[in-house]
Amino acid sequence: MTAIERCLELARFSETPGCITRTFLSPPMRDVHHNLREWMEPLGMRVWIDDAGNLHGLYPGKTGRRLIIGSHVDSVPNAGAYDGVLGVTLAISLIEALKGELLPYSVEIVAFSEEEGVRFGVPFIGSRALTGALDEVLLNTKDKQGITVSEAIRAFGLDPTEIPLAAIDVAVTIGYLEFHIEQGPVLESLHLPLGLVTAINGQSRHELTFQGQPNHAGTTPMHLRRDALVAAADWIVEVERTGQTEPGLVATVGRIAVTPGAGNVIPGAAYLSLDVRHSDDAIRVNCTVKIIEAARRIGQRRSIDVSTTELLNQPAVPCDAVLTEVLEASLQKVGHPVHKMGSGAGHDAMIMAERVPIAMLFVRSPGGISHHPDETVLPGDVQAAIDVGCQFLLGLEQRGVSGLH
Ligand code: GLV
Ligand code: MN
Ligand code: MN
């Protein structure tokens, strides 16, 4: 079975019929785990699930040192089949390509339980467990049903008090490698199959509440209203305007909910998400401050109470120079041009970078489409990534893995 066929197989497992939606430890995650296990065990891999719901598959090596290769298997609502999942199935193809040969180090594949931040508004639950950063605050964060991360873990049959056991042993870990679809149009525009990631942009995420006064839509004159949704709409335009003030800056309101949500009632409250990203942390943080100030200003003008909660302030992360050099040499050896690029999307690698050296390889996204069912990849590009990955495994060996850090 090819890496692409495996992505399509896992795409069958969804919370919603007819489209792919798989949030943190939702029931279809059991089917994903089942299939991954079925594919990994025949390759001689030991498979286990940690208490944050990450699936691990260990391909033993000649020593206890280990390279981690991973990505996530949760998804956004109405997702494509490849975001995250391809990084896992491609890693399985790499192990398959070894045909049982043992490397001087072991390879651990990790299928992270959560990267998108859909269910709890906070991303990277899976990778934070590996870096020891899945703290009490996050464990007590609630989803829209009022279920905490801890409760979701217990409901899946896991034990949140055992999460510390999932932390990686830094002393034996060579580094972390992630394959991921580009999720943008750059490689396609350059007619290139692969991209060498040099850094991952930082992200700020907030949740805002605009609180006004719900009232009768027929009897309340326009000048006596405190309409939360109109204030929110005013602010959304300001978010777009601020996002246009700096090259490379992106600012998005991706979710809005209104209560009470009836056609004949003035909206009493509006709940909105904010996502701001840039490669320069100072620019990102400054723009986020300006956007939040704009919300307060608009609220004051319209007699609407505005409250904000910061969900994420994740700095930009450079990839490791040595591992990236090995990946660059692997691209050259296989005969692919080296195109160095930043990542606008967040990845598990940026959390893993807190503890171990990271490297990332992008696979072209036809049409530049992602977070959408039309997301796709080209078989030749995936093969190219597998070839480069095999060369990377050899390259680490040739370089002498113990000399890496
Ligand atoms: C993950 O896909 C993100 O960058 O939001
Ligand atoms: Mn994604
Ligand atoms: Mn992803």
mmCIF file of C-alpha atoms and ligand atoms in Angstrom:
data_model
loop_
_atom_site.group_PDB
_atom_site.id
_atom_site.type_symbol
_atom_site.label_atom_id
_atom_site.label_comp_id
_atom_site.label_asym_id
_atom_site.label_seq_id
_atom_site.Cartn_x
_atom_site.Cartn_y
_atom_site.Cartn_z
ATOM 1 C CA MET A 1 0.000 0.000 0.000
ATOM 2 C CA THR A 2 1.379 3.438 -0.871
ATOM 3 C CA ALA A 3 1.559 6.429 1.474
ATOM 4 C CA ILE A 4 -1.227 8.112 -0.514
ATOM 5 C CA GLU A 5 -3.457 5.028 -0.378
ATOM 6 C CA ARG A 6 -2.985 4.933 3.381
ATOM 7 C CA CYS A 7 -4.011 8.617 3.668
ATOM 8 C CA LEU A 8 -7.171 7.857 1.711
ATOM 9 C CA GLU A 9 -7.870 4.843 3.908
ATOM 10 C CA LEU A 10 -7.577 6.961 7.087
ATOM 11 C CA ALA A 11 -9.781 9.638 5.477
ATOM 12 C CA ARG A 12 -12.703 7.205 5.870
ATOM 13 C CA PHE A 13 -12.590 7.718 9.633
ATOM 14 C CA SER A 14 -14.514 10.859 10.490
ATOM 15 C CA GLU A 15 -16.879 12.334 13.061
ATOM 16 C CA THR A 16 -19.138 13.623 10.284
ATOM 17 C CA PRO A 17 -20.462 11.536 7.417
ATOM 18 C CA GLY A 18 -19.448 12.698 3.944
ATOM 19 C CA CYS A 19 -16.456 14.765 5.011
ATOM 20 C CA ILE A 20 -13.272 14.459 7.082
ATOM 21 C CA THR A 21 -13.443 15.875 10.597
ATOM 22 C CA ARG A 22 -11.350 14.242 13.311
ATOM 23 C CA THR A 23 -10.764 16.213 16.484
ATOM 24 C CA PHE A 24 -8.817 15.268 19.603
ATOM 25 C CA LEU A 25 -9.580 11.709 20.737
ATOM 26 C CA SER A 26 -12.904 11.605 18.925
ATOM 27 C CA PRO A 27 -14.249 8.073 18.266
ATOM 28 C CA PRO A 28 -12.771 7.755 14.713
ATOM 29 C CA MET A 29 -9.301 8.153 16.228
ATOM 30 C CA ARG A 30 -9.620 4.541 17.439
ATOM 31 C CA ASP A 31 -9.952 3.363 13.833
ATOM 32 C CA VAL A 32 -6.956 5.456 12.823
ATOM 33 C CA HIS A 33 -4.915 3.874 15.626
ATOM 34 C CA HIS A 34 -6.109 0.409 14.622
ATOM 35 C CA ASN A 35 -4.970 0.862 11.015
ATOM 36 C CA LEU A 36 -1.648 2.442 11.904
ATOM 37 C CA ARG A 37 -0.929 -0.486 14.215
ATOM 38 C CA GLU A 38 -1.870 -2.975 11.474
ATOM 39 C CA TRP A 39 0.566 -1.290 9.101
ATOM 40 C CA MET A 40 3.428 -0.843 11.559
ATOM 41 C CA GLU A 41 3.560 -4.155 13.428
ATOM 42 C CA PRO A 42 4.316 -6.316 10.345
ATOM 43 C CA LEU A 43 7.333 -4.047 9.745
ATOM 44 C CA GLY A 44 8.793 -5.178 13.073
ATOM 45 C CA MET A 45 7.708 -2.061 14.924
ATOM 46 C CA ARG A 46 6.606 -1.994 18.558
ATOM 47 C CA VAL A 47 3.422 0.082 18.792
ATOM 48 C CA TRP A 48 1.925 1.856 21.812
ATOM 49 C CA ILE A 49 -0.395 4.727 22.604
ATOM 50 C CA ASP A 50 0.678 7.241 25.239
ATOM 51 C CA ASP A 51 -1.723 8.893 27.684
ATOM 52 C CA ALA A 52 -2.138 12.005 25.524
ATOM 53 C CA GLY A 53 -3.436 9.752 22.739
ATOM 54 C CA ASN A 54 -0.316 9.843 20.541
ATOM 55 C CA LEU A 55 0.418 6.601 18.713
ATOM 56 C CA HIS A 56 4.090 5.577 18.653
ATOM 57 C CA GLY A 57 5.752 2.937 16.493
ATOM 58 C CA LEU A 58 9.356 2.048 17.260
ATOM 59 C CA TYR A 59 11.546 0.489 14.605
ATOM 60 C CA PRO A 60 14.519 -0.853 16.542
ATOM 61 C CA GLY A 61 18.095 0.017 15.618
ATOM 62 C CA LYS A 62 21.549 -1.199 16.518
ATOM 63 C CA THR A 63 21.751 1.297 19.408
ATOM 64 C CA GLY A 64 19.337 2.972 21.790
ATOM 65 C CA ARG A 65 19.665 6.346 20.054
ATOM 66 C CA ARG A 66 16.574 7.372 18.207
ATOM 67 C CA LEU A 67 15.301 9.586 15.438
ATOM 68 C CA ILE A 68 11.654 10.667 15.769
ATOM 69 C CA ILE A 69 9.625 11.155 12.592
ATOM 70 C CA GLY A 70 6.074 12.375 13.015
ATOM 71 C CA SER A 71 3.071 14.519 12.255
ATOM 72 C CA HIS A 72 -0.556 14.728 13.381
ATOM 73 C CA VAL A 73 -3.647 12.648 12.603
ATOM 74 C CA ASP A 74 -6.344 15.041 13.843
ATOM 75 C CA SER A 75 -7.938 17.411 11.344
ATOM 76 C CA VAL A 76 -9.807 20.660 10.881
ATOM 77 C CA PRO A 77 -13.545 20.407 10.130
ATOM 78 C CA ASN A 78 -14.233 19.341 6.517
ATOM 79 C CA ALA A 79 -10.526 18.697 5.969
ATOM 80 C CA GLY A 80 -8.439 17.176 3.214
ATOM 81 C CA ALA A 81 -6.837 13.756 3.507
ATOM 82 C CA TYR A 82 -3.178 14.790 3.693
ATOM 83 C CA ASP A 83 -2.578 17.573 6.238
ATOM 84 C CA GLY A 84 -0.577 15.812 8.952
ATOM 85 C CA VAL A 85 -1.591 12.296 7.915
ATOM 86 C CA LEU A 86 0.833 12.218 4.967
ATOM 87 C CA GLY A 87 3.737 12.866 7.353
ATOM 88 C CA VAL A 88 2.822 9.681 9.224
ATOM 89 C CA THR A 89 2.104 7.411 6.253
ATOM 90 C CA LEU A 90 5.218 8.648 4.485
ATOM 91 C CA ALA A 91 7.269 7.723 7.547
ATOM 92 C CA ILE A 92 5.767 4.209 7.395
ATOM 93 C CA SER A 93 6.820 4.001 3.722
ATOM 94 C CA LEU A 94 10.339 4.948 4.775
ATOM 95 C CA ILE A 95 10.488 2.068 7.254
ATOM 96 C CA GLU A 96 9.088 -0.221 4.563
ATOM 97 C CA ALA A 97 11.852 0.924 2.205
ATOM 98 C CA LEU A 98 14.458 -0.256 4.732
ATOM 99 C CA LYS A 99 13.275 -3.833 4.031
ATOM 100 C CA GLY A 100 14.163 -4.959 7.549
ATOM 101 C CA GLU A 101 17.675 -3.502 7.521
ATOM 102 C CA LEU A 102 18.663 -2.123 10.924
ATOM 103 C CA LEU A 103 20.129 1.372 11.176
ATOM 104 C CA PRO A 104 22.685 2.380 13.806
ATOM 105 C CA TYR A 105 19.801 4.155 15.573
ATOM 106 C CA SER A 106 16.131 3.350 16.043
ATOM 107 C CA VAL A 107 13.347 5.264 14.305
ATOM 108 C CA GLU A 108 10.229 6.197 16.264
ATOM 109 C CA ILE A 109 7.185 7.257 14.274
ATOM 110 C CA VAL A 110 4.744 9.434 16.220
ATOM 111 C CA ALA A 111 1.169 10.068 15.041
ATOM 112 C CA PHE A 112 0.241 13.079 17.181
ATOM 113 C CA SER A 113 -3.278 13.096 18.597
ATOM 114 C CA GLU A 114 -3.850 16.832 18.212
ATOM 115 C CA GLU A 115 -2.219 19.694 16.342
ATOM 116 C CA GLU A 116 -5.038 21.781 14.894
ATOM 117 C CA GLY A 117 -6.517 23.328 18.046
ATOM 118 C CA VAL A 118 -10.070 22.708 16.831
ATOM 119 C CA ARG A 119 -11.698 21.054 19.832
ATOM 120 C CA PHE A 120 -10.154 23.103 22.673
ATOM 121 C CA GLY A 121 -9.000 26.208 20.778
ATOM 122 C CA VAL A 122 -5.422 25.397 21.834
ATOM 123 C CA PRO A 123 -3.241 23.472 19.390
ATOM 124 C CA PHE A 124 -0.380 20.962 19.838
ATOM 125 C CA ILE A 125 -1.833 18.890 22.706
ATOM 126 C CA GLY A 126 -0.052 15.797 21.359
ATOM 127 C CA SER A 127 3.417 17.246 20.908
ATOM 128 C CA ARG A 128 3.216 19.157 24.194
ATOM 129 C CA ALA A 129 2.932 15.804 25.978
ATOM 130 C CA LEU A 130 6.255 14.770 24.439
ATOM 131 C CA THR A 131 8.014 17.973 25.476
ATOM 132 C CA GLY A 132 6.544 17.955 28.999
ATOM 133 C CA ALA A 133 4.473 21.084 28.313
ATOM 134 C CA LEU A 134 0.971 19.616 28.649
ATOM 135 C CA ASP A 135 0.254 21.468 31.904
ATOM 136 C CA GLU A 136 -2.711 21.660 34.309
ATOM 137 C CA VAL A 137 -4.101 24.776 32.625
ATOM 138 C CA LEU A 138 -4.330 22.985 29.309
ATOM 139 C CA LEU A 139 -5.613 19.761 30.906
ATOM 140 C CA ASN A 140 -8.454 21.791 32.465
ATOM 141 C CA THR A 141 -9.335 23.644 29.257
ATOM 142 C CA LYS A 142 -12.904 22.862 28.166
ATOM 143 C CA ASP A 143 -14.397 22.202 24.748
ATOM 144 C CA LYS A 144 -17.759 23.616 23.646
ATOM 145 C CA GLN A 145 -19.554 20.803 25.529
ATOM 146 C CA GLY A 146 -17.749 21.688 28.759
ATOM 147 C CA ILE A 147 -15.546 18.553 28.590
ATOM 148 C CA THR A 148 -11.955 19.131 29.743
ATOM 149 C CA VAL A 149 -8.879 17.754 27.998
ATOM 150 C CA SER A 150 -8.387 15.442 31.008
ATOM 151 C CA GLU A 151 -11.967 14.163 30.765
ATOM 152 C CA ALA A 152 -11.580 13.560 27.022
ATOM 153 C CA ILE A 153 -8.424 11.551 27.725
ATOM 154 C CA ARG A 154 -10.220 9.442 30.365
ATOM 155 C CA ALA A 155 -13.215 8.933 28.064
ATOM 156 C CA PHE A 156 -10.830 7.466 25.484
ATOM 157 C CA GLY A 157 -9.594 4.978 28.105
ATOM 158 C CA LEU A 158 -6.311 6.734 28.886
ATOM 159 C CA ASP A 159 -4.970 8.159 32.139
ATOM 160 C CA PRO A 160 -3.976 11.858 32.210
ATOM 161 C CA THR A 161 -1.898 11.353 35.362
ATOM 162 C CA GLU A 162 0.433 9.145 33.285
ATOM 163 C CA ILE A 163 1.124 11.836 30.649
ATOM 164 C CA PRO A 164 4.580 12.637 32.089
ATOM 165 C CA LEU A 165 5.665 9.142 30.974
ATOM 166 C CA ALA A 166 5.185 10.283 27.353
ATOM 167 C CA ALA A 167 7.987 12.847 27.642
ATOM 168 C CA ILE A 168 10.832 12.160 25.234
ATOM 169 C CA ASP A 169 14.211 11.094 26.523
ATOM 170 C CA VAL A 170 16.288 13.956 25.181
ATOM 171 C CA ALA A 171 19.556 12.191 25.999
ATOM 172 C CA VAL A 172 18.954 9.473 23.393
ATOM 173 C CA THR A 173 17.034 11.518 20.811
ATOM 174 C CA ILE A 174 18.960 12.555 17.700
ATOM 175 C CA GLY A 175 16.214 14.846 16.512
ATOM 176 C CA TYR A 176 12.760 15.177 14.975
ATOM 177 C CA LEU A 177 11.955 15.076 11.260
ATOM 178 C CA GLU A 178 8.550 16.045 9.844
ATOM 179 C CA PHE A 179 7.252 15.625 6.315
ATOM 180 C CA HIS A 180 4.230 17.810 5.571
ATOM 181 C CA ILE A 181 2.303 19.117 2.622
ATOM 182 C CA GLU A 182 3.213 22.731 1.906
ATOM 183 C CA GLN A 183 -0.431 23.889 2.227
ATOM 184 C CA GLY A 184 0.351 26.875 -0.015
ATOM 185 C CA PRO A 185 1.092 27.730 -3.649
ATOM 186 C CA VAL A 186 4.839 28.485 -3.586
ATOM 187 C CA LEU A 187 6.304 25.128 -4.681
ATOM 188 C CA GLU A 188 3.707 24.747 -7.413
ATOM 189 C CA SER A 189 4.490 28.207 -8.749
ATOM 190 C CA LEU A 190 8.177 27.225 -8.915
ATOM 191 C CA HIS A 191 7.395 23.805 -10.466
ATOM 192 C CA LEU A 192 9.201 22.107 -7.583
ATOM 193 C CA PRO A 193 8.107 18.883 -5.832
ATOM 194 C CA LEU A 194 9.811 19.557 -2.486
ATOM 195 C CA GLY A 195 10.773 22.441 -0.221
ATOM 196 C CA LEU A 196 13.370 22.640 2.533
ATOM 197 C CA VAL A 197 11.855 24.372 5.572
ATOM 198 C CA THR A 198 14.211 26.753 7.356
ATOM 199 C CA ALA A 199 11.823 28.190 9.972
ATOM 200 C CA ILE A 200 8.197 28.070 11.136
ATOM 201 C CA ASN A 201 6.260 31.320 11.657
ATOM 202 C CA GLY A 202 5.071 32.280 15.133
ATOM 203 C CA GLN A 203 1.362 32.315 15.994
ATOM 204 C CA SER A 204 -0.918 34.245 18.332
ATOM 205 C CA ARG A 205 -4.401 32.930 18.987
ATOM 206 C CA HIS A 206 -7.112 34.649 21.021
ATOM 207 C CA GLU A 207 -10.779 34.217 21.771
ATOM 208 C CA LEU A 208 -12.919 37.377 22.025
ATOM 209 C CA THR A 209 -16.378 37.930 23.439
ATOM 210 C CA PHE A 210 -18.455 40.950 22.420
ATOM 211 C CA GLN A 211 -21.265 41.321 24.984
ATOM 212 C CA GLY A 212 -24.239 43.552 24.151
ATOM 213 C CA GLN A 213 -27.960 43.455 24.892
ATOM 214 C CA PRO A 214 -30.253 40.948 23.192
ATOM 215 C CA ASN A 215 -33.636 42.437 22.451
ATOM 216 C CA HIS A 216 -36.630 42.349 20.133
ATOM 217 C CA ALA A 217 -35.613 42.958 16.493
ATOM 218 C CA GLY A 218 -38.955 44.541 15.657
ATOM 219 C CA THR A 219 -39.490 46.919 18.544
ATOM 220 C CA THR A 220 -35.998 48.240 19.389
ATOM 221 C CA PRO A 221 -35.116 51.347 17.366
ATOM 222 C CA MET A 222 -31.701 51.334 15.705
ATOM 223 C CA HIS A 223 -30.245 54.084 17.917
ATOM 224 C CA LEU A 224 -31.199 52.245 21.148
ATOM 225 C CA ARG A 225 -29.498 48.954 20.356
ATOM 226 C CA ARG A 226 -26.362 47.322 21.730
ATOM 227 C CA ASP A 227 -25.831 44.816 18.938
ATOM 228 C CA ALA A 228 -22.843 42.544 19.680
ATOM 229 C CA LEU A 229 -22.616 41.207 16.148
ATOM 230 C CA VAL A 230 -22.431 44.621 14.483
ATOM 231 C CA ALA A 231 -19.557 45.570 16.796
ATOM 232 C CA ALA A 232 -17.843 42.268 15.966
ATOM 233 C CA ALA A 233 -18.328 42.902 12.239
ATOM 234 C CA ASP A 234 -16.751 46.333 12.608
ATOM 235 C CA TRP A 235 -13.785 44.708 14.343
ATOM 236 C CA ILE A 236 -13.363 41.960 11.734
ATOM 237 C CA VAL A 237 -12.808 44.619 9.081
ATOM 238 C CA GLU A 238 -10.185 46.178 11.361
ATOM 239 C CA VAL A 239 -8.462 42.782 11.679
ATOM 240 C CA GLU A 240 -8.183 42.574 7.900
ATOM 241 C CA ARG A 241 -6.892 46.147 7.665
ATOM 242 C CA THR A 242 -4.201 45.539 10.321
ATOM 243 C CA GLY A 243 -3.206 42.270 8.644
ATOM 244 C CA GLN A 244 -2.443 44.258 5.499
ATOM 245 C CA THR A 245 -0.052 46.678 7.197
ATOM 246 C CA GLU A 246 3.083 44.490 7.185
ATOM 247 C CA PRO A 247 4.522 42.266 4.456
ATOM 248 C CA GLY A 248 4.150 38.624 5.442
ATOM 249 C CA LEU A 249 1.653 39.340 8.227
ATOM 250 C CA VAL A 250 -1.586 37.327 8.242
ATOM 251 C CA ALA A 251 -4.568 37.934 10.552
ATOM 252 C CA THR A 252 -7.712 35.827 10.482
ATOM 253 C CA VAL A 253 -11.087 35.591 12.208
ATOM 254 C CA GLY A 254 -11.985 32.009 11.398
ATOM 255 C CA ARG A 255 -14.866 31.323 13.734
ATOM 256 C CA ILE A 256 -17.851 33.318 14.916
ATOM 257 C CA ALA A 257 -20.808 32.255 17.034
ATOM 258 C CA VAL A 258 -23.736 34.460 17.978
ATOM 259 C CA THR A 259 -26.319 34.128 20.725
ATOM 260 C CA PRO A 260 -29.204 33.780 20.976
ATOM 261 C CA GLY A 261 -29.000 33.202 17.211
ATOM 262 C CA ALA A 262 -32.529 33.901 16.009
ATOM 263 C CA GLY A 263 -33.536 36.038 13.050
ATOM 264 C CA ASN A 264 -35.841 38.234 15.115
ATOM 265 C CA VAL A 265 -33.537 38.830 18.091
ATOM 266 C CA ILE A 266 -30.741 41.431 18.238
ATOM 267 C CA PRO A 267 -27.506 39.503 18.893
ATOM 268 C CA GLY A 268 -26.620 39.700 22.572
ATOM 269 C CA ALA A 269 -23.182 38.146 22.378
ATOM 270 C CA ALA A 270 -20.665 37.300 19.667
ATOM 271 C CA TYR A 271 -17.751 34.904 20.224
ATOM 272 C CA LEU A 272 -14.855 35.146 17.787
ATOM 273 C CA SER A 273 -11.454 33.581 17.206
ATOM 274 C CA LEU A 274 -8.336 35.528 16.211
ATOM 275 C CA ASP A 275 -5.238 34.019 14.563
ATOM 276 C CA VAL A 276 -2.203 36.238 13.799
ATOM 277 C CA ARG A 277 1.079 34.989 12.284
ATOM 278 C CA HIS A 278 4.452 36.328 11.159
ATOM 279 C CA SER A 279 8.056 35.172 10.959
ATOM 280 C CA ASP A 280 9.124 38.115 13.167
ATOM 281 C CA ASP A 281 7.775 37.724 16.707
ATOM 282 C CA ALA A 282 7.908 41.464 17.479
ATOM 283 C CA ILE A 283 5.790 42.302 14.428
ATOM 284 C CA ARG A 284 3.290 39.557 15.290
ATOM 285 C CA VAL A 285 2.952 40.607 18.932
ATOM 286 C CA ASN A 286 2.678 44.342 18.067
ATOM 287 C CA CYS A 287 -0.029 43.733 15.510
ATOM 288 C CA THR A 288 -1.928 41.466 17.883
ATOM 289 C CA VAL A 289 -1.867 44.200 20.539
ATOM 290 C CA LYS A 290 -3.190 46.722 17.984
ATOM 291 C CA ILE A 291 -5.984 44.362 16.947
ATOM 292 C CA ILE A 292 -7.059 43.749 20.558
ATOM 293 C CA GLU A 293 -6.962 47.507 21.253
ATOM 294 C CA ALA A 294 -9.183 48.048 18.220
ATOM 295 C CA ALA A 295 -11.734 45.620 19.688
ATOM 296 C CA ARG A 296 -11.806 47.585 22.969
ATOM 297 C CA ARG A 297 -12.128 50.902 21.094
ATOM 298 C CA ILE A 298 -14.993 49.641 18.968
ATOM 299 C CA GLY A 299 -16.642 48.169 22.068
ATOM 300 C CA GLN A 300 -16.455 51.506 23.918
ATOM 301 C CA ARG A 301 -17.907 53.387 20.964
ATOM 302 C CA ARG A 302 -20.838 50.980 20.735
ATOM 303 C CA SER A 303 -21.365 50.317 24.474
ATOM 304 C CA ILE A 304 -20.365 46.690 24.047
ATOM 305 C CA ASP A 305 -18.236 44.896 26.683
ATOM 306 C CA VAL A 306 -15.238 43.212 25.101
ATOM 307 C CA SER A 307 -13.252 40.490 26.837
ATOM 308 C CA THR A 308 -10.285 38.605 25.387
ATOM 309 C CA THR A 309 -8.463 35.411 26.307
ATOM 310 C CA GLU A 310 -5.024 34.577 24.953
ATOM 311 C CA LEU A 311 -4.882 30.938 23.867
ATOM 312 C CA LEU A 312 -1.471 30.860 22.226
ATOM 313 C CA ASN A 313 1.650 32.987 21.943
ATOM 314 C CA GLN A 314 3.980 30.668 20.069
ATOM 315 C CA PRO A 315 7.279 32.200 18.931
ATOM 316 C CA ALA A 316 8.680 31.546 15.467
ATOM 317 C CA VAL A 317 11.035 28.555 15.401
ATOM 318 C CA PRO A 318 14.138 28.078 13.259
ATOM 319 C CA CYS A 319 14.918 24.549 12.053
ATOM 320 C CA ASP A 320 18.154 22.982 13.313
ATOM 321 C CA ALA A 321 21.167 23.929 11.178
ATOM 322 C CA VAL A 322 22.847 20.499 11.244
ATOM 323 C CA LEU A 323 19.766 18.355 10.547
ATOM 324 C CA THR A 324 18.672 20.813 7.844
ATOM 325 C CA GLU A 325 22.105 20.556 6.261
ATOM 326 C CA VAL A 326 21.744 16.742 6.173
ATOM 327 C CA LEU A 327 18.296 17.168 4.579
ATOM 328 C CA GLU A 328 19.691 19.646 2.050
ATOM 329 C CA ALA A 329 22.496 17.245 1.124
ATOM 330 C CA SER A 330 19.869 14.479 0.759
ATOM 331 C CA LEU A 331 17.846 16.604 -1.687
ATOM 332 C CA GLN A 332 20.972 17.260 -3.723
ATOM 333 C CA LYS A 333 22.029 13.624 -3.705
ATOM 334 C CA VAL A 334 18.628 12.499 -4.996
ATOM 335 C CA GLY A 335 18.810 15.201 -7.665
ATOM 336 C CA HIS A 336 16.203 17.710 -6.507
ATOM 337 C CA PRO A 337 16.719 21.468 -6.472
ATOM 338 C CA VAL A 338 16.971 22.936 -2.974
ATOM 339 C CA HIS A 339 14.338 25.571 -2.349
ATOM 340 C CA LYS A 340 14.555 27.018 1.160
ATOM 341 C CA MET A 341 11.324 28.407 2.575
ATOM 342 C CA GLY A 342 9.536 29.425 5.760
ATOM 343 C CA SER A 343 6.351 27.742 6.943
ATOM 344 C CA GLY A 344 3.242 29.870 7.379
ATOM 345 C CA ALA A 345 1.391 26.948 8.935
ATOM 346 C CA GLY A 346 2.121 25.703 12.424
ATOM 347 C CA HIS A 347 3.523 22.208 12.863
ATOM 348 C CA ASP A 348 4.282 19.759 15.667
ATOM 349 C CA ALA A 349 7.939 20.400 14.830
ATOM 350 C CA MET A 350 7.735 23.854 16.407
ATOM 351 C CA ILE A 351 6.841 22.338 19.772
ATOM 352 C CA MET A 352 9.371 19.513 19.442
ATOM 353 C CA ALA A 353 12.046 22.175 18.749
ATOM 354 C CA GLU A 354 11.822 23.188 22.419
ATOM 355 C CA ARG A 355 13.576 19.927 23.357
ATOM 356 C CA VAL A 356 15.293 18.441 20.276
ATOM 357 C CA PRO A 357 16.779 19.547 16.919
ATOM 358 C CA ILE A 358 14.170 19.593 14.133
ATOM 359 C CA ALA A 359 14.113 19.428 10.344
ATOM 360 C CA MET A 360 11.155 19.660 7.941
ATOM 361 C CA LEU A 361 10.505 18.806 4.320
ATOM 362 C CA PHE A 362 7.510 20.184 2.405
ATOM 363 C CA VAL A 363 5.722 18.318 -0.377
ATOM 364 C CA ARG A 364 4.076 20.447 -3.101
ATOM 365 C CA SER A 365 0.337 21.167 -2.639
ATOM 366 C CA PRO A 366 -1.353 21.181 -6.059
ATOM 367 C CA GLY A 367 -3.489 24.316 -6.389
ATOM 368 C CA GLY A 368 -2.013 25.521 -3.091
ATOM 369 C CA ILE A 369 -5.162 24.168 -1.429
ATOM 370 C CA SER A 370 -5.267 22.932 2.170
ATOM 371 C CA HIS A 371 -7.692 22.751 5.109
ATOM 372 C CA HIS A 372 -10.217 21.851 2.415
ATOM 373 C CA PRO A 373 -11.434 18.566 0.865
ATOM 374 C CA ASP A 374 -9.710 19.481 -2.428
ATOM 375 C CA GLU A 375 -6.324 19.171 -0.735
ATOM 376 C CA THR A 376 -4.189 16.727 -2.721
ATOM 377 C CA VAL A 377 -0.640 15.575 -3.517
ATOM 378 C CA LEU A 378 1.085 14.141 -6.596
ATOM 379 C CA PRO A 379 2.327 10.519 -6.393
ATOM 380 C CA GLY A 380 5.672 11.501 -7.951
ATOM 381 C CA ASP A 381 6.202 14.183 -5.293
ATOM 382 C CA VAL A 382 5.480 11.740 -2.477
ATOM 383 C CA GLN A 383 7.956 9.274 -3.995
ATOM 384 C CA ALA A 384 10.512 12.076 -4.214
ATOM 385 C CA ALA A 385 9.999 12.785 -0.504
ATOM 386 C CA ILE A 386 10.452 9.083 0.323
ATOM 387 C CA ASP A 387 13.680 8.995 -1.719
ATOM 388 C CA VAL A 388 14.988 12.078 0.085
ATOM 389 C CA GLY A 389 13.907 10.583 3.424
ATOM 390 C CA CYS A 390 15.837 7.355 2.723
ATOM 391 C CA GLN A 391 18.875 9.414 1.817
ATOM 392 C CA PHE A 392 18.423 11.419 5.047
ATOM 393 C CA LEU A 393 18.476 8.219 7.119
ATOM 394 C CA LEU A 394 21.721 7.211 5.410
ATOM 395 C CA GLY A 395 23.074 10.753 5.673
ATOM 396 C CA LEU A 396 22.604 10.730 9.443
ATOM 397 C CA GLU A 397 24.444 7.446 9.564
ATOM 398 C CA GLN A 398 27.299 8.725 7.408
ATOM 399 C CA ARG A 399 27.591 11.883 9.430
ATOM 400 C CA GLY A 400 27.874 9.830 12.636
ATOM 401 C CA VAL A 401 24.683 10.369 14.577
ATOM 402 C CA SER A 402 26.418 10.636 17.923
ATOM 403 C CA GLY A 403 28.221 13.743 16.683
ATOM 404 C CA LEU A 404 24.989 15.612 16.116
ATOM 405 C CA HIS A 405 24.628 17.328 19.467
HETATM 406 C C1 GLV B 1 -2.258 24.191 11.408
HETATM 407 O O1 GLV B 1 -2.658 23.672 10.394
HETATM 408 C C2 GLV B 1 -2.162 25.619 11.454
HETATM 409 O O2 GLV B 1 -1.149 26.164 11.027
HETATM 410 O O3 GLV B 1 -3.159 26.244 11.851
HETATM 411 MN MN MN B 2 -3.713 21.859 9.517
HETATM 412 MN MN MN B 3 -0.741 20.035 9.664
#
